mmCIF file of C-alpha atoms (C1' of nucleotides) in Angstrom:
data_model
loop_
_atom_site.group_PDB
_atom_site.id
_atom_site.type_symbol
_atom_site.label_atom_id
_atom_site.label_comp_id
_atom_site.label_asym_id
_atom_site.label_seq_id
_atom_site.Cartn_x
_atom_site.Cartn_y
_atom_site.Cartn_z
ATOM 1 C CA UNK A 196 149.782 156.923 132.163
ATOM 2 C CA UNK A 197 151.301 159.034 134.529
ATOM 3 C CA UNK A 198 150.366 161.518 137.523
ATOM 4 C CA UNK A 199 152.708 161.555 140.329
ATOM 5 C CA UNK A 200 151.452 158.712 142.238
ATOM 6 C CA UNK A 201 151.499 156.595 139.154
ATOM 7 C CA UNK A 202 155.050 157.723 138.552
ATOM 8 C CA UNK A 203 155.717 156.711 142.169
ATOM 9 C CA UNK A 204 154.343 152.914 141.836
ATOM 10 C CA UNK A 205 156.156 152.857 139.001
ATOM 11 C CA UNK A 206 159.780 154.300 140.757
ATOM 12 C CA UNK A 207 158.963 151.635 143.359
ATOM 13 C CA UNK A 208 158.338 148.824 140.669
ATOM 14 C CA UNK A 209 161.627 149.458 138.899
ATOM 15 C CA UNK A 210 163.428 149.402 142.425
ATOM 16 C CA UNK A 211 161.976 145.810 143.080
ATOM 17 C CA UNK A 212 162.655 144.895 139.824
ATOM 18 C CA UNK A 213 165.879 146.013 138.712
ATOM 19 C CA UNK A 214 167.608 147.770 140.898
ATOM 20 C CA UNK A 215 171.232 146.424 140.987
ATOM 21 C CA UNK A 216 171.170 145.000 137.793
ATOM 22 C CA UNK A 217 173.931 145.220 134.936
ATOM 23 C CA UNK A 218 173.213 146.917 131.565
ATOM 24 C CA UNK A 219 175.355 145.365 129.049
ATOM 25 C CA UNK A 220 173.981 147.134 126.342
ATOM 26 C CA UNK A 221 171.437 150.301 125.365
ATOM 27 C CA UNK A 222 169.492 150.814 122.540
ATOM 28 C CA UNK A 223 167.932 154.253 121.561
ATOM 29 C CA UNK A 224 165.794 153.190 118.699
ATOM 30 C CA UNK A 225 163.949 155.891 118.070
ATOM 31 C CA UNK A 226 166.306 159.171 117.781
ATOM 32 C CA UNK A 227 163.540 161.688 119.389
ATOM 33 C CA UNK A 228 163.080 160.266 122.703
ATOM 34 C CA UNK A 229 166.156 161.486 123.851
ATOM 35 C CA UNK A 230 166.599 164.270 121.345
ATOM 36 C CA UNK A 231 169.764 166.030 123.708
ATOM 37 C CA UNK A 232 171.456 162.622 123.652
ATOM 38 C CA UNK A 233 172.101 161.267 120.590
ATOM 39 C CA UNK A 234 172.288 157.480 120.273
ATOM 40 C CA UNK A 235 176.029 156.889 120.114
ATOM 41 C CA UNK A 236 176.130 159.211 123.080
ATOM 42 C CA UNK A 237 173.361 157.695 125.031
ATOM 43 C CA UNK A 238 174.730 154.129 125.284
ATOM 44 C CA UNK A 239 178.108 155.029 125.790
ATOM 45 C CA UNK A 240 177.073 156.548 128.567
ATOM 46 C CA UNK A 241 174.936 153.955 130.007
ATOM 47 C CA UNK A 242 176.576 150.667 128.938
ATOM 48 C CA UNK A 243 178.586 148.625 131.388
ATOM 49 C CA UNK A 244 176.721 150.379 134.454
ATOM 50 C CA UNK A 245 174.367 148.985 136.700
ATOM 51 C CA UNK A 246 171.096 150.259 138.006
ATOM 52 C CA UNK A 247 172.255 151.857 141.376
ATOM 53 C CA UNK A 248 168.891 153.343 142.456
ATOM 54 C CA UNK A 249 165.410 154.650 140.782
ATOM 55 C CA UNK A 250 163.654 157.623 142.238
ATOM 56 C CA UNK A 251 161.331 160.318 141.289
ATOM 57 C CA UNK A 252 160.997 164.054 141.097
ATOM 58 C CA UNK A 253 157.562 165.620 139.662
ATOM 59 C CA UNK A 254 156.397 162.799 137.131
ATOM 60 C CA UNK A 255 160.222 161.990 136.195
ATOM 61 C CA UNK A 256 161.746 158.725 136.813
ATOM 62 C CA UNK A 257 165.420 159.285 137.568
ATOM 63 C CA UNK A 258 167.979 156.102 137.435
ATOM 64 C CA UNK A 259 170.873 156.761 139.024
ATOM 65 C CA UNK A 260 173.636 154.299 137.579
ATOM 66 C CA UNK A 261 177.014 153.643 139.289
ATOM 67 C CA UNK A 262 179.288 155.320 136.783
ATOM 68 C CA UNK A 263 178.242 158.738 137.966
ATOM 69 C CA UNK A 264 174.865 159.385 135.372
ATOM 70 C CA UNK A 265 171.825 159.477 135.534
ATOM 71 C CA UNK A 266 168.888 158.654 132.674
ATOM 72 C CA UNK A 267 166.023 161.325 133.408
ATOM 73 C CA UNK A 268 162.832 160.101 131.870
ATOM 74 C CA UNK A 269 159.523 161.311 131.403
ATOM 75 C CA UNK A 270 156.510 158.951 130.361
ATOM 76 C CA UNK A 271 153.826 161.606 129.549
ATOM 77 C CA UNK A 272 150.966 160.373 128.188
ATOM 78 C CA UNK A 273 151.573 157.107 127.128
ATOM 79 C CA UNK A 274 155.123 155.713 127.814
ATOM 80 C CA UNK A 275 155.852 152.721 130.258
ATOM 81 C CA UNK A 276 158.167 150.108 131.025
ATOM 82 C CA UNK A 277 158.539 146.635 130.774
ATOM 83 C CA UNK A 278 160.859 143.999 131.782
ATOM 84 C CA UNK A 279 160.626 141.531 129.034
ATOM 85 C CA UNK A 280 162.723 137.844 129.458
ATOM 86 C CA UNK A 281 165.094 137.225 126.787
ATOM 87 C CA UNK A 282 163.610 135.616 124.694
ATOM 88 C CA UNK A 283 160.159 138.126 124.166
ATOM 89 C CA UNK A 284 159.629 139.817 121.063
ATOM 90 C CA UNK A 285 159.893 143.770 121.133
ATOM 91 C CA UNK A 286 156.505 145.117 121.306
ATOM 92 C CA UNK A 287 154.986 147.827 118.706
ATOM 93 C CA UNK A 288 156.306 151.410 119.614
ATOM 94 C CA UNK A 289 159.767 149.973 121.392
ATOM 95 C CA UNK A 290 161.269 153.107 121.382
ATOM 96 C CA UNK A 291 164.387 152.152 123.962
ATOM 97 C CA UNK A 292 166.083 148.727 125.396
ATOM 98 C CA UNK A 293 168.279 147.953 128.022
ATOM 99 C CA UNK A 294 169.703 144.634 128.088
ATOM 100 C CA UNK A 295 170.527 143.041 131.297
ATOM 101 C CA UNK A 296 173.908 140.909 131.485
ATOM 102 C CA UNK A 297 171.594 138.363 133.251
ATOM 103 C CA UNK A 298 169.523 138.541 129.677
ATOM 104 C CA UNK A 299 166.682 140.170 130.364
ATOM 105 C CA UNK A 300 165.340 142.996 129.027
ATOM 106 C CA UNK A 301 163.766 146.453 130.370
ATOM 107 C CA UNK A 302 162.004 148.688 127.216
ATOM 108 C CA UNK A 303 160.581 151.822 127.174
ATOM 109 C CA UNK A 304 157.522 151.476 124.946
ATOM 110 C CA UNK A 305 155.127 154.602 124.353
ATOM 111 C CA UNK A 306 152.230 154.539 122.129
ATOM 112 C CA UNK A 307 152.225 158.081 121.613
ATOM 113 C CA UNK A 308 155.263 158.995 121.161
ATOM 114 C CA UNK A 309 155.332 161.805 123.726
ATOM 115 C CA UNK A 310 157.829 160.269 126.449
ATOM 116 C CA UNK A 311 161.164 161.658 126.427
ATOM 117 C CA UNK A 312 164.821 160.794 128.065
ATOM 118 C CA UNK A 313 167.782 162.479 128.781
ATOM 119 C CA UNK A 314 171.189 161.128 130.121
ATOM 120 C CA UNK A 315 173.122 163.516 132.425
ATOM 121 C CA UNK A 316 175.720 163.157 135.083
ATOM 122 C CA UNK A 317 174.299 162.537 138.105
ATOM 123 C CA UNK A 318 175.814 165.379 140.341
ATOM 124 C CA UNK A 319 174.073 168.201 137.359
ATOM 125 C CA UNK A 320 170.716 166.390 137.429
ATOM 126 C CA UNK A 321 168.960 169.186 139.434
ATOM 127 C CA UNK A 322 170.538 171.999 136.877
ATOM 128 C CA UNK A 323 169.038 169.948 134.456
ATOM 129 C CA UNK A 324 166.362 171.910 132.359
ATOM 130 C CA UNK A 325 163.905 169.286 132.853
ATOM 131 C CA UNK A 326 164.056 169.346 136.721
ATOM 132 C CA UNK A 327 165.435 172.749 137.860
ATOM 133 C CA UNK A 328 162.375 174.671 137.922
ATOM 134 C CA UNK A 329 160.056 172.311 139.279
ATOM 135 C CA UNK A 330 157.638 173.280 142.295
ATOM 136 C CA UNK A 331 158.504 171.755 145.648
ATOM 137 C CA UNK A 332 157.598 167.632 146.161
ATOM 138 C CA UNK A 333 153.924 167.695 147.647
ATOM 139 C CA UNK A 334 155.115 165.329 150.041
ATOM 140 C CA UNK A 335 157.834 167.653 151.114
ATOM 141 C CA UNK A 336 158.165 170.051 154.271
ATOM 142 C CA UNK A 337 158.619 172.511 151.657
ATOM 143 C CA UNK A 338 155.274 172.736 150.112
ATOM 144 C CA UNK A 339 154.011 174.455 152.721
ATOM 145 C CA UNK A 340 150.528 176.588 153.949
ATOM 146 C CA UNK A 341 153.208 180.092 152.808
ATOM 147 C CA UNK A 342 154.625 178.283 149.834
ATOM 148 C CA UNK A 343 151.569 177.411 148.227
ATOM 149 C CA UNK A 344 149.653 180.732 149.039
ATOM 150 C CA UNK A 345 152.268 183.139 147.675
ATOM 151 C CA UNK A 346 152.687 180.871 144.426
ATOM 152 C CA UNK A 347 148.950 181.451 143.907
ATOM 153 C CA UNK A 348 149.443 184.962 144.692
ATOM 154 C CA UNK A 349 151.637 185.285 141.782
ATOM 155 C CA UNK A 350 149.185 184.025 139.317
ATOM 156 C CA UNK A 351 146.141 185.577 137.519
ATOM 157 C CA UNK A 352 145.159 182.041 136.471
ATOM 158 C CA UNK A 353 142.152 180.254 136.876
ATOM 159 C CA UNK A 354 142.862 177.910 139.554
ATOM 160 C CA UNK A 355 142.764 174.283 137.358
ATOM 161 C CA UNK A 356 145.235 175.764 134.974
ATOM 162 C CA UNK A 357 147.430 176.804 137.941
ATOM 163 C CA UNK A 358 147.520 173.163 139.225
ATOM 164 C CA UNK A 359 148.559 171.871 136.572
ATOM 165 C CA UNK A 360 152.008 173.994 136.152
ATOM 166 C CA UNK A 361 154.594 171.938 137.535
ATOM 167 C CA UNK A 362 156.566 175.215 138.182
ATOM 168 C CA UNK A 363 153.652 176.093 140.814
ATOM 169 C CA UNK A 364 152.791 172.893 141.787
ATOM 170 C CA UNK A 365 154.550 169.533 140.600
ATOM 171 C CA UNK A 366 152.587 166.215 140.348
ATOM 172 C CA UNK A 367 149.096 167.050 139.797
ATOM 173 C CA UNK A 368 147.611 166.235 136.067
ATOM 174 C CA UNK A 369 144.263 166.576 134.412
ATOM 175 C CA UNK A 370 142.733 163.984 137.152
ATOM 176 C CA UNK A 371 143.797 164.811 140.562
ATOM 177 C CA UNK A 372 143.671 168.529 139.568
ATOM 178 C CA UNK A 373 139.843 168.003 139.572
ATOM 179 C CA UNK A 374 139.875 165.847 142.333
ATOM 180 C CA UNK A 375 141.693 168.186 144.464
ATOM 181 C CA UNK A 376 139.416 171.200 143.918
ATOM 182 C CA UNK A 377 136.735 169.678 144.556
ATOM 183 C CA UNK A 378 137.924 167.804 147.999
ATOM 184 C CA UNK A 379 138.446 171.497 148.872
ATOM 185 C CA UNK A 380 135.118 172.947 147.620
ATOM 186 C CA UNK A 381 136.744 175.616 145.664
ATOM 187 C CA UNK A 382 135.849 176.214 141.592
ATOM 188 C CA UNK A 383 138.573 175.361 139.204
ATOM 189 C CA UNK A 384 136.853 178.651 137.475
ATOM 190 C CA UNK A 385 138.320 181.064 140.387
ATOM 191 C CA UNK A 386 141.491 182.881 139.738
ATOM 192 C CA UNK A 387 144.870 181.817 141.575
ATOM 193 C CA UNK A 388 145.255 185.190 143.260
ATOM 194 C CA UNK A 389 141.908 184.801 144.386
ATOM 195 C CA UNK A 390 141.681 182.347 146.631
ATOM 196 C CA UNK A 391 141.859 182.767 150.239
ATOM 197 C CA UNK A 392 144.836 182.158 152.904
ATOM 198 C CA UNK A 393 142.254 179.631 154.471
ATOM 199 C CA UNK A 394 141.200 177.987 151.444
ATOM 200 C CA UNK A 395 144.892 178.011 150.341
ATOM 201 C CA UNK A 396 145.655 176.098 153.201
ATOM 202 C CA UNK A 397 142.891 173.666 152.934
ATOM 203 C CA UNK A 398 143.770 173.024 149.248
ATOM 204 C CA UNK A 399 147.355 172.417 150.117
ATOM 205 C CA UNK A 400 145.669 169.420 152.885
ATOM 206 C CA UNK A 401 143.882 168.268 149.814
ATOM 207 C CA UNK A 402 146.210 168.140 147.609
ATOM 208 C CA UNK A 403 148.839 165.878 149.466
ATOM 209 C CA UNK A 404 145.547 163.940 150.573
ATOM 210 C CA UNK A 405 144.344 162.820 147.188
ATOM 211 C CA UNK A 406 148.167 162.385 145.905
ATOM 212 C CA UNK A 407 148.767 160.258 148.953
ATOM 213 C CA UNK A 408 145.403 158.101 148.690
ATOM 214 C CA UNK A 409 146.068 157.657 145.524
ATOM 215 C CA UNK A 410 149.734 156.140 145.964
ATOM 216 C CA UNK A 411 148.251 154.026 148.748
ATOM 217 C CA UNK A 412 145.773 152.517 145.945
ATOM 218 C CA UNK A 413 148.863 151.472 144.182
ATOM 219 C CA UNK A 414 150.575 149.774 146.538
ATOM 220 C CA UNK A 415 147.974 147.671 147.126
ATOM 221 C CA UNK A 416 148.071 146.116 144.012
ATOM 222 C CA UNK A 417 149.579 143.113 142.873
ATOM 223 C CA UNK A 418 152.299 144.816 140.867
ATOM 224 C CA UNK A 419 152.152 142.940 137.189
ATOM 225 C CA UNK A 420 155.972 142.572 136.413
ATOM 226 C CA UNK A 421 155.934 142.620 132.902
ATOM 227 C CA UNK A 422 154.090 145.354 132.218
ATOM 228 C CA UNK A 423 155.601 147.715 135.329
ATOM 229 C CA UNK A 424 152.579 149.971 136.745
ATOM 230 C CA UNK A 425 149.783 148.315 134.716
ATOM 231 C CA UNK A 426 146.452 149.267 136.567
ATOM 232 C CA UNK A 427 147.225 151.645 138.386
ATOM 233 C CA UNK A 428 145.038 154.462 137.388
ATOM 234 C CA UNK A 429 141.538 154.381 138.715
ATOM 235 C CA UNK A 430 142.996 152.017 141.288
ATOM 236 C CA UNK A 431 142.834 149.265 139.188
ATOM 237 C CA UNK A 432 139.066 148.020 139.292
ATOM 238 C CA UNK A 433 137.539 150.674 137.016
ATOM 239 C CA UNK A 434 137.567 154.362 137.564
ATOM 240 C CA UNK A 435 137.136 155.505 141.429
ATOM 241 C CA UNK A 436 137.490 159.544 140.551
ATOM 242 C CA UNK A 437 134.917 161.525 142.793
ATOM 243 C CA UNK A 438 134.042 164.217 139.866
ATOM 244 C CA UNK A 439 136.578 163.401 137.129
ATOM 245 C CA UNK A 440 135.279 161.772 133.912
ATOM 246 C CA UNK A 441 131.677 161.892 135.741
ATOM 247 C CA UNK A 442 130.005 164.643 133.451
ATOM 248 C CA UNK A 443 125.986 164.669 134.696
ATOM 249 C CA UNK A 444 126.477 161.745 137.126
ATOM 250 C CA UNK A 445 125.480 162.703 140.706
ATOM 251 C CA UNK A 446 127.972 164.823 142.579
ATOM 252 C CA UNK A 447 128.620 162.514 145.821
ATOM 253 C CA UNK A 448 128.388 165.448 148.359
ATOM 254 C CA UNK A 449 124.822 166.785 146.503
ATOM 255 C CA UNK A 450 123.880 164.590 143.656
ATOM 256 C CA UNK A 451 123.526 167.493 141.731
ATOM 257 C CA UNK A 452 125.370 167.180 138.145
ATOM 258 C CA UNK A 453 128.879 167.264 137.847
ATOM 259 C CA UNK A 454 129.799 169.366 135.371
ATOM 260 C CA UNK A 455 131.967 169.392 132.275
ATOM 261 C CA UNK A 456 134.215 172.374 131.243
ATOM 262 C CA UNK A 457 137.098 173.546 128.972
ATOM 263 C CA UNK A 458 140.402 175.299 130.307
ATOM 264 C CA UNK A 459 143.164 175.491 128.281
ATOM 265 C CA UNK A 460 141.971 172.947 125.986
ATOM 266 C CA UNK A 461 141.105 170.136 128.791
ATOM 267 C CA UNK A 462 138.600 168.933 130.522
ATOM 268 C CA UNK A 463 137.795 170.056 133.877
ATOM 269 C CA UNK A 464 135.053 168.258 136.074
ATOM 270 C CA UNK A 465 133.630 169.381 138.896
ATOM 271 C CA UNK A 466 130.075 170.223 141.191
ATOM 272 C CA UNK A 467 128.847 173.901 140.901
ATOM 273 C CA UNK A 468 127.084 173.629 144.164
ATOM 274 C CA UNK A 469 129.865 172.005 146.387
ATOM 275 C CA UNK A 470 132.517 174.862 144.812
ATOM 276 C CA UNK A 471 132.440 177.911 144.800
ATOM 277 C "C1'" DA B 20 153.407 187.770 132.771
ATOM 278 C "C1'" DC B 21 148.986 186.183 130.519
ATOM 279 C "C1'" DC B 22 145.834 183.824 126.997
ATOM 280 C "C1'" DC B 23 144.946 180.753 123.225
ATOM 281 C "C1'" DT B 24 145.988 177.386 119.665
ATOM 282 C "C1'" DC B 25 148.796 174.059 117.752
ATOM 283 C "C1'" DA B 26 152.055 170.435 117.744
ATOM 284 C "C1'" DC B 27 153.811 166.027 118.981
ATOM 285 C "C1'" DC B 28 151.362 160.588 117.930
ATOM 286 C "C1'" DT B 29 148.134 156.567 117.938
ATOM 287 C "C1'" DG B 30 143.957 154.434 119.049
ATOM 288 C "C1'" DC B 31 139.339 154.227 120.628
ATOM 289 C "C1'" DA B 32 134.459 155.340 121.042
ATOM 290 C "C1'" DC B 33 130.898 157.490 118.946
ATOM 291 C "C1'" DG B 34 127.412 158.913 115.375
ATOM 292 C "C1'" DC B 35 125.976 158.606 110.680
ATOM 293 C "C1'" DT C 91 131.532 147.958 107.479
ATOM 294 C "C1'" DG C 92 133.579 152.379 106.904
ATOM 295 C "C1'" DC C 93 134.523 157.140 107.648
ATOM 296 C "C1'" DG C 94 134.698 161.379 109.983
ATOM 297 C "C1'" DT C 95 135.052 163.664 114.569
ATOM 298 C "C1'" DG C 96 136.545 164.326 118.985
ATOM 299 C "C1'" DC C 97 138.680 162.659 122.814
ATOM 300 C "C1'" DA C 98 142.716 160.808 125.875
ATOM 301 C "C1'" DG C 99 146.482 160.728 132.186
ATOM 302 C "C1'" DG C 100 151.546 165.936 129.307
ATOM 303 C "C1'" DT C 101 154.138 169.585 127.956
ATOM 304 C "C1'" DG C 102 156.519 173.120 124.955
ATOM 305 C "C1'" DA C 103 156.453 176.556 121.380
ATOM 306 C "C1'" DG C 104 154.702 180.445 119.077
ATOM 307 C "C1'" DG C 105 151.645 184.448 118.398
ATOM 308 C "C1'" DG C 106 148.823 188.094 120.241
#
DNA sequence: ACCCTCACCTGCACGC
DNA sequence: TGCGTGCAGGTGAGGG
């Protein structure tokens, strides 16, 4: 389910919902979620600590426990949490449990199988390979007019494929890649080194704009506590994208069709008129 | 570097 | 009803 503002309703779920709390016992149930920690490994490195904090870098979830580690975990296409009372069954594709000393339960549950976790101590987490190349935070000081601009310098990709490398730029998927280009009327089609230090800058506005609306969607919601970040997408009432998922419906600058394309094997959406 | 395809999984919507 | 196809919000690997 995840983009980065979904990833950030979620981090602010889990905080509401279990921060503080005791994990008596871990279960890695399925070997390949976490396929640098092995199971023995995993909960005795997470057993007996509680949840000290949960926070976010790119589309990871990070919980910081108080015994110095931290579990780094990526949902990717399908993975969420839930916090289940004791006495729920596990649903299908429970893939890792935490129990709670108070008895309930969170689990990691991913259709797909795609979601992966990673234990590490806390004080390494940024050396971690899953975090230490990632672009700036959008929301950061450091993604910046200059930062973003000499990143696209440096690539000879087409724009959409650009956004989507978290090394370049971290947060952005498949939906707000499209909605972003097309906020700033430029064509996914155009090559990274291509686009201009105005356009640059008014993609960078864009970008944090559609994250940050996006995020603000979320909050709004009544946050379902079972099923932690349920809804959020599409703001919860049905899709709201501007051009994604909207092949031949109206563009809403022009009306004319929005169109469909393939980059790298995914969809791109977006208005041939309005960018260019 | 780049580009492309495939792989990892399941489920759903569609057309015949 | 069933069956095949293609699609899905993410990424990493491997080959050219």
């Amino acid at each position: 389910m995840p983009e980065l503002p979904e990833v950030e309703i979620v981090t602010r779920s889990l905080n509401k919902l279990v921060r503080n709390r005791r994990i008596r016992a871990s279960e890695l149930r399925r070997e390949r979620l976490a396929p640098d920690t092995p199971p023995a490994e995993f909960s005795r490195r997470i057993d007996g600590s509680a949840i000290n904090f949960v926070h976010r870098r790119g589309k990871h979830l990070l919980f910081d426990l108080d015994n110095g580690q931290t579990l780094i975990t990526h949902l990717r296409m399908s993975g969420r949490f839930m916090l289940l009372p004791e006495e729920a069954e596990y649903p299908k594709f429970t893939h890792a449990a935490f129990h709670f000393t108070d008895g309930s339960r969170l689990i990691f549950q991913d259709q797909r199988h795609f979601g992966l976790m990673k234990v590490t101590a806390t004080a390494e987490m940024y050396e971690a390979k899953e975090l230490n190349k990632l672009a700036p935070e959008p929301f950061s000081d450091e993604f910046s007019d200059d930062y973003l601009l000499r990143a696209l310098k440096s690539s000879k990709r087409s724009l959409k494929e650009f956004l989507l490398d978290q090394t370049k730029v971290c947060g952005l998927g498949n939906i707000y890649a499209s909605e972003a280009m097309f906020l700033a009327g430029i064509s996914p089609r155009k090559t990274a080194n291509s686009v201009s230090r105005k356009r640059a800058a008014e993609l960078r506005v864009q970008i944090v704009e559609v994250l940050r609306e996006a995020v603000e969607l979320g909050a709004t919601l009544v946050p379902d506590e079972v099923n932690i970040g349920e809804g959020v997408y599409g703001n919860g009432s049905g899709t709201s994208w501007r051009v994604y998922d909207r092949e031949s419906q109206p563009c809403p600058n022009c009306e004319s069709p929005i169109i469909r394309l393939k980059q790298a094997g995914r969809s791109t959406y977006f208005c041939r008129k309005c960018q260019k």
